[in-house]
Coordinates of C-alpha atoms in Angstrom, one line a residue:
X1 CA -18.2 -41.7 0.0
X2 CA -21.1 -39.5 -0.6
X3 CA -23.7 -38.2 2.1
X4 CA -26.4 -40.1 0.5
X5 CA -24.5 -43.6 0.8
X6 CA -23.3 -42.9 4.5
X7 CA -26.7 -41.2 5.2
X8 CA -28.3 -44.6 4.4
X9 CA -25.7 -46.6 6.4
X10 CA -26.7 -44.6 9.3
X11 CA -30.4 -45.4 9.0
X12 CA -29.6 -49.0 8.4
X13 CA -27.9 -49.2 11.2
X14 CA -30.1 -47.6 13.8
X15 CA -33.0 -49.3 13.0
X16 CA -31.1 -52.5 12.5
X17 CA -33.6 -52.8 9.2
X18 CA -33.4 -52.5 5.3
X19 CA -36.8 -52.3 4.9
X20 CA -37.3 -49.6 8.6
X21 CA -34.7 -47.5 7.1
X22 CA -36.2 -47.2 3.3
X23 CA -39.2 -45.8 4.9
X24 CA -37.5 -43.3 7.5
X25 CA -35.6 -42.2 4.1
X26 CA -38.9 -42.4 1.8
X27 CA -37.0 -44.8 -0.6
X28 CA -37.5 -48.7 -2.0
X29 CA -35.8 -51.3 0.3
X30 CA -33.6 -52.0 -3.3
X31 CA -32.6 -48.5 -3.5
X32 CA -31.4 -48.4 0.6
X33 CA -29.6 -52.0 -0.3
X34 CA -27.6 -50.5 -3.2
X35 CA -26.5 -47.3 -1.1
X36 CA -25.1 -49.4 1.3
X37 CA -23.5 -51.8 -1.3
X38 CA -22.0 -48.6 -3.2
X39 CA -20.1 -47.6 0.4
X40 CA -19.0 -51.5 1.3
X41 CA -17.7 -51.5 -2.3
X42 CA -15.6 -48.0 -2.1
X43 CA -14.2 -48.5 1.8
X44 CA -13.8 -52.9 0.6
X45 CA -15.2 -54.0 3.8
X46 CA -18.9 -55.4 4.7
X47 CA -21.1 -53.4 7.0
X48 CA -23.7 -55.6 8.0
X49 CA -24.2 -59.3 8.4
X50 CA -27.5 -60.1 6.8
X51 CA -28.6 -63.5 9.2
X52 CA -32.5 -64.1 8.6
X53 CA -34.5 -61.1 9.2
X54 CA -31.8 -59.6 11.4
X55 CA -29.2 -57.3 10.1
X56 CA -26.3 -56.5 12.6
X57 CA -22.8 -54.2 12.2
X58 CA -19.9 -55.7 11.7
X59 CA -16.5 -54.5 13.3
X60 CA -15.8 -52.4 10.7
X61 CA -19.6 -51.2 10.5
X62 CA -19.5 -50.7 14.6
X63 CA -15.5 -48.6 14.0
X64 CA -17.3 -46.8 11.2
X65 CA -20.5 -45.8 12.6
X66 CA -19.2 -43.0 15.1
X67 CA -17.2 -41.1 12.0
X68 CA -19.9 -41.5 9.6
X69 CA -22.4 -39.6 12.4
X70 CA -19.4 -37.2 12.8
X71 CA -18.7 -37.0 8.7
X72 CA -21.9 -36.1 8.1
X73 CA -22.5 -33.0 11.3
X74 CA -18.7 -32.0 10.0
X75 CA -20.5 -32.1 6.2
X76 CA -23.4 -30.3 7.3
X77 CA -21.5 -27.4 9.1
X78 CA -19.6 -26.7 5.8
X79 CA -22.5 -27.0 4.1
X80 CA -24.2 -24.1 6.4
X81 CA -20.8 -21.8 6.4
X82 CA -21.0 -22.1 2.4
X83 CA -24.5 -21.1 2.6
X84 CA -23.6 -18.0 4.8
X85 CA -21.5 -16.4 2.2
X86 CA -24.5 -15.5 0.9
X87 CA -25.6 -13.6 4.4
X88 CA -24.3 -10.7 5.6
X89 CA -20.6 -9.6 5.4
X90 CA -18.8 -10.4 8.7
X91 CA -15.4 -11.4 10.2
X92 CA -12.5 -9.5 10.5
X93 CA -10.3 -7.7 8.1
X94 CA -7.0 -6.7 8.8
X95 CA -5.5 -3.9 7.1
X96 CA -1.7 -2.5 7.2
X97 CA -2.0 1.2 6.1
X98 CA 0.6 3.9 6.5
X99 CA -0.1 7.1 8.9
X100 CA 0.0 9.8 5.8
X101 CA -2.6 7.5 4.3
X102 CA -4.7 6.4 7.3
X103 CA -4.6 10.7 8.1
X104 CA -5.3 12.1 4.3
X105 CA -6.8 9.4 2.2
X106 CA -8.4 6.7 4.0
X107 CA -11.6 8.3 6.5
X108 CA -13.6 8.7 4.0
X109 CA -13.4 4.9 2.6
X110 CA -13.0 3.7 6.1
X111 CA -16.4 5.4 7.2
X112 CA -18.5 4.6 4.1
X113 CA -17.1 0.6 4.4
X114 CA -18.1 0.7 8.4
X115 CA -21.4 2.1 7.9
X116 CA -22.2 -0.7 5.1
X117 CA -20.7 -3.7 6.6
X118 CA -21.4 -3.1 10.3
X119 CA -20.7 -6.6 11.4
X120 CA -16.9 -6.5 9.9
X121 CA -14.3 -5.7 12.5
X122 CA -11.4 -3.7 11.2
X123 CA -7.9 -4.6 12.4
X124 CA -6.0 -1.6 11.2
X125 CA -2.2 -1.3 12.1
X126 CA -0.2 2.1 10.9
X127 CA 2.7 1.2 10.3
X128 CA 5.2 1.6 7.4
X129 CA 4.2 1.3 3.9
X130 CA 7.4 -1.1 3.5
X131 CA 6.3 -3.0 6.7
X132 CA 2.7 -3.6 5.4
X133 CA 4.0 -4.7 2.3
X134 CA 6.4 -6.9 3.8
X135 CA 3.3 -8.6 5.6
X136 CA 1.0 -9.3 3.2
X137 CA 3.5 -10.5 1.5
X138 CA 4.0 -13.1 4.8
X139 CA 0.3 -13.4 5.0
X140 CA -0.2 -11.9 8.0
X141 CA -2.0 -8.7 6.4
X142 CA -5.1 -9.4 3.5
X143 CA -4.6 -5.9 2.5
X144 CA -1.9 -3.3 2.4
X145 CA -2.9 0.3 1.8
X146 CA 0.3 1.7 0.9
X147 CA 2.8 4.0 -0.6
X148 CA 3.6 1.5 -4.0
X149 CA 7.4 0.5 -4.8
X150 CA 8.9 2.7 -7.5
X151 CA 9.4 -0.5 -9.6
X152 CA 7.0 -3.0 -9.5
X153 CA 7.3 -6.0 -7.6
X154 CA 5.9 -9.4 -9.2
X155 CA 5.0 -10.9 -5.9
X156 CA 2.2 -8.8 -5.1
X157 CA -0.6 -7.4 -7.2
X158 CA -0.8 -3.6 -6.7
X159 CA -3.8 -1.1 -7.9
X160 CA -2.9 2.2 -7.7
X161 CA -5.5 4.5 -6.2
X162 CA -4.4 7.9 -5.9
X163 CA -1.4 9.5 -7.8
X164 CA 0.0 11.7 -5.4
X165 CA 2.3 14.5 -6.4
X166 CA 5.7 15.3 -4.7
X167 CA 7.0 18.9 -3.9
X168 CA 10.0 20.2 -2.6
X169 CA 9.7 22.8 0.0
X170 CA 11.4 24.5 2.4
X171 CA 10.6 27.1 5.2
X172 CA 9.8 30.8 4.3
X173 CA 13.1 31.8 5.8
X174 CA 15.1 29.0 3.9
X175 CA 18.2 30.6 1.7
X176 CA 16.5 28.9 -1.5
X177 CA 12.8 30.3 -0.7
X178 CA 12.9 33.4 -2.6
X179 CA 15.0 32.0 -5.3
X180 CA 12.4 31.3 -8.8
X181 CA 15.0 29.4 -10.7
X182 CA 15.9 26.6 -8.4
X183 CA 17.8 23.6 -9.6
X184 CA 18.6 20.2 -8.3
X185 CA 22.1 21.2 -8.2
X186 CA 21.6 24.1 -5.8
X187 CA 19.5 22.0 -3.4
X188 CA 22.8 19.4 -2.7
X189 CA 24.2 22.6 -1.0
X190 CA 21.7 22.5 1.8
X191 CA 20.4 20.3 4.2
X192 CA 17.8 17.8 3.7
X193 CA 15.1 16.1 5.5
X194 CA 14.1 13.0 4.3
X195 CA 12.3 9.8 5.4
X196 CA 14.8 6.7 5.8
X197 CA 16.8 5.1 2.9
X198 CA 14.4 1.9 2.6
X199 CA 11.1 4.1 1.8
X200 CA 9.7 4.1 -1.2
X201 CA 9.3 7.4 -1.4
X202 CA 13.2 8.4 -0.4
X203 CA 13.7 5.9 -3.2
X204 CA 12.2 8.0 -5.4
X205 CA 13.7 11.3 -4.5
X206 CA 17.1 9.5 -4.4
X207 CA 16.6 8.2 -8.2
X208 CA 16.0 11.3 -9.7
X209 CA 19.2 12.9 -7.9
X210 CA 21.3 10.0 -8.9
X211 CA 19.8 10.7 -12.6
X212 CA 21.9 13.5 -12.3
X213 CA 25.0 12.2 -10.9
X214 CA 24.3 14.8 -7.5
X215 CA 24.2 13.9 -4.4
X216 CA 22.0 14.4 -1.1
X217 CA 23.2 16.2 2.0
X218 CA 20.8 14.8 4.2
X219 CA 21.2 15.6 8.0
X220 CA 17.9 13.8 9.7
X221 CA 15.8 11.2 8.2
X222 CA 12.6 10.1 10.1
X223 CA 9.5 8.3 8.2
X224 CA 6.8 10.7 9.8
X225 CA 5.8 13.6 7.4
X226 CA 4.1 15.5 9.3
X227 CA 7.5 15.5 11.3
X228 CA 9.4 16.4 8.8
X229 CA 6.5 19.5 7.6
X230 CA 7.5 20.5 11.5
X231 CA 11.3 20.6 10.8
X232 CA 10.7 22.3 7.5
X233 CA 8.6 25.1 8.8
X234 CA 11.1 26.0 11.3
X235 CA 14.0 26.6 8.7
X236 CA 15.9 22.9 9.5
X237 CA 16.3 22.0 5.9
X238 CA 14.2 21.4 3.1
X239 CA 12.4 18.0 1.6
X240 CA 10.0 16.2 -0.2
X241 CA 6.6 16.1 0.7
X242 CA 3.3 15.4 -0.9
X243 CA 1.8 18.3 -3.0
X244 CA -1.3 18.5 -0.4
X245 CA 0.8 18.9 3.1
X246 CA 2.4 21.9 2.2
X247 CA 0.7 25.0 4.4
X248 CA 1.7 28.7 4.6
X249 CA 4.5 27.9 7.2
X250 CA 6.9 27.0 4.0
X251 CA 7.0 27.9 0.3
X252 CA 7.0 25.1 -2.4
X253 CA 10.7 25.3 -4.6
X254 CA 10.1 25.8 -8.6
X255 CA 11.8 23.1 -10.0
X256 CA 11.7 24.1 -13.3
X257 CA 10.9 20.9 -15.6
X258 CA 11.1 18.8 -12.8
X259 CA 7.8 16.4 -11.9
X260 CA 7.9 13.7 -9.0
X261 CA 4.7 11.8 -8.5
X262 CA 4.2 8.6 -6.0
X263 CA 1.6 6.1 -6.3
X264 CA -0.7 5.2 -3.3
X265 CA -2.5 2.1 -3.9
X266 CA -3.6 -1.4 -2.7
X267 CA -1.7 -4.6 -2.7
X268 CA -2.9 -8.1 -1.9
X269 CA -1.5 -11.5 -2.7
X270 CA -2.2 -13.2 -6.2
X271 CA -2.0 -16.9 -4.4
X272 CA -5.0 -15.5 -1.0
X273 CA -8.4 -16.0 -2.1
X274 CA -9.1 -12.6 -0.2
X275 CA -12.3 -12.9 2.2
X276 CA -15.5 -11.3 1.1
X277 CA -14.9 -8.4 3.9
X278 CA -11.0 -7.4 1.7
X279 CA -13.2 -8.2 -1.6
X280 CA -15.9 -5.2 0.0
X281 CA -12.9 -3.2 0.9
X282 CA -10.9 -3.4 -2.4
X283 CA -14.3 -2.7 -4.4
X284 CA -14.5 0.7 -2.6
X285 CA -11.4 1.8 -2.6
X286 CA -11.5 1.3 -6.8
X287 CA -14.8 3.7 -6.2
X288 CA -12.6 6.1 -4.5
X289 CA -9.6 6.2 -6.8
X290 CA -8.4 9.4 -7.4
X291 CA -10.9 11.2 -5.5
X292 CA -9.7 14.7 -3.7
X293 CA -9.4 14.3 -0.5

């Protein structure tokens, strides 16, 4: 069917007229009498019976006439939501984003992307980097604004937008603080502070300990950092923290040769066409990559 061919059945049918309808639609009687031919041929049922000068429905003709009124306002609303993509940007967007993020990285994005698309409502849940990833992964989440996996994971597409370097630290008063030639070995005979086993970023501490066949003596795990900054500055152990959340309550250990770096990024799914709000968001986010915050 096609909305020209049910758009002519209609007419036929309300003015109970070839002829009435070709001039309601501004076409030639034969034009109107082949539409209606082209949608008896493709459903293989007659419409009309055609008795003198009198054309009346069928039963298939009077079961089809309520669904072809309702095909074509159901055609018509599509029609006017495809045109809207053109409008403004609305709807809503919902974002999984982790509280380190949402804290250090994200105001700036988050203000500029509310001040330009004014009429998008922002869902934002902090949570977990591992949760959000876990659910855009389920589709509940367009976006996830997240810590990325220390190896890269096929069922998401990731864009790293901030490289974000890892220290260790410690509290001024920690055993280790005054010490300039620190090794990995000597940490293993103090307390750590870590977040929990299944973060990415204790994954990447863990790796580079395992590297070198030592292993962590870690007494309290949580996956806040600014709780674990708290613990550290009061002398409970040391940890790894970003680079930029160490302040003059604690000392950053020299490691000599020994980088750590985590990626912060974006991850969507490759089978979600995303909505133009997550297309806006992801757009500005590239524009921001890397930027100091």
């Amino acid at each position: 069917m096609n909305t020209a061919d049910v758009l002519a059945f209609i007419e036929v049918a309300r003015a109970e007229s070839f002829s009435q309808a070709a001039e309601r639609l501004f076409l030639t009687q034969p034009a109107i009498s082949k539409r209606v031919s082209n949608l008896e041929e493709s459903l293989g049922v007659q419409l009309f019976d055609r008795v003198g000068r009198r054309v009346q429905l069928t039963e298939a003709g009077r079961a089809l006439l309520p669904r072809a009124r309702q095909w074509l306002l159901d055609f018509d609303d599509i029609r006017k939501s495809i045109a809207d993509l053109s409008g403004p940007i609305t709807g809503v967007l919902r974002i999984g984003t982790s509280h380190h993020i949402g804290l250090h990285r994200l105001p700036p994005t988050l203000r500029r992307f509310s001040q330009l698309y004014p009429d998008v409502r922002l869902d934002i849940q902090f949570i977990d980097s591992e949760e959000a990833y876990e659910s855009v992964l389920s589709g509940e989440l367009e976006l996830g604004i997240v810590t990325l996996p220390p190896v890269p994971d096929a069922r998401l597409l990731a864009e790293e937008i901030w490289d974000d370097p890892l220290a260790f630290v410690a509290g001024r008063d920690h055993p280790l603080a005054g010490n300039p030639g620190v090794q990995l070995q000597d940490l293993t005979h103090h307390p750590a502070i870590l977040p929990s086993l299944n973060t990415f970023t204790r994954q990447i501490a863990a790796r580079l300990f395992q590297e070198s066949h030592l292993e962590l003596n870690v007494t309290m795990a949580t996956n806040y950092l600014e709780t674990i900054r708290m613990m550290v500055s009061i002398g409970l152990g040391w940890s790894v923290l970003p680079a930029s959340m160490a302040n003059e309550d604690m000392v950053v250990l020299p490691l000599s040769g020994v980088e750590m770096h985590r990626s912060l990024g974006v991850v969507y799914h490759p089978r979600r066409t995303l909505s133009r709000a997550a297309g806006a968001m992801l757009d500005m986010l590239r524009l921001h990559r890397n930027s100091a915050i």
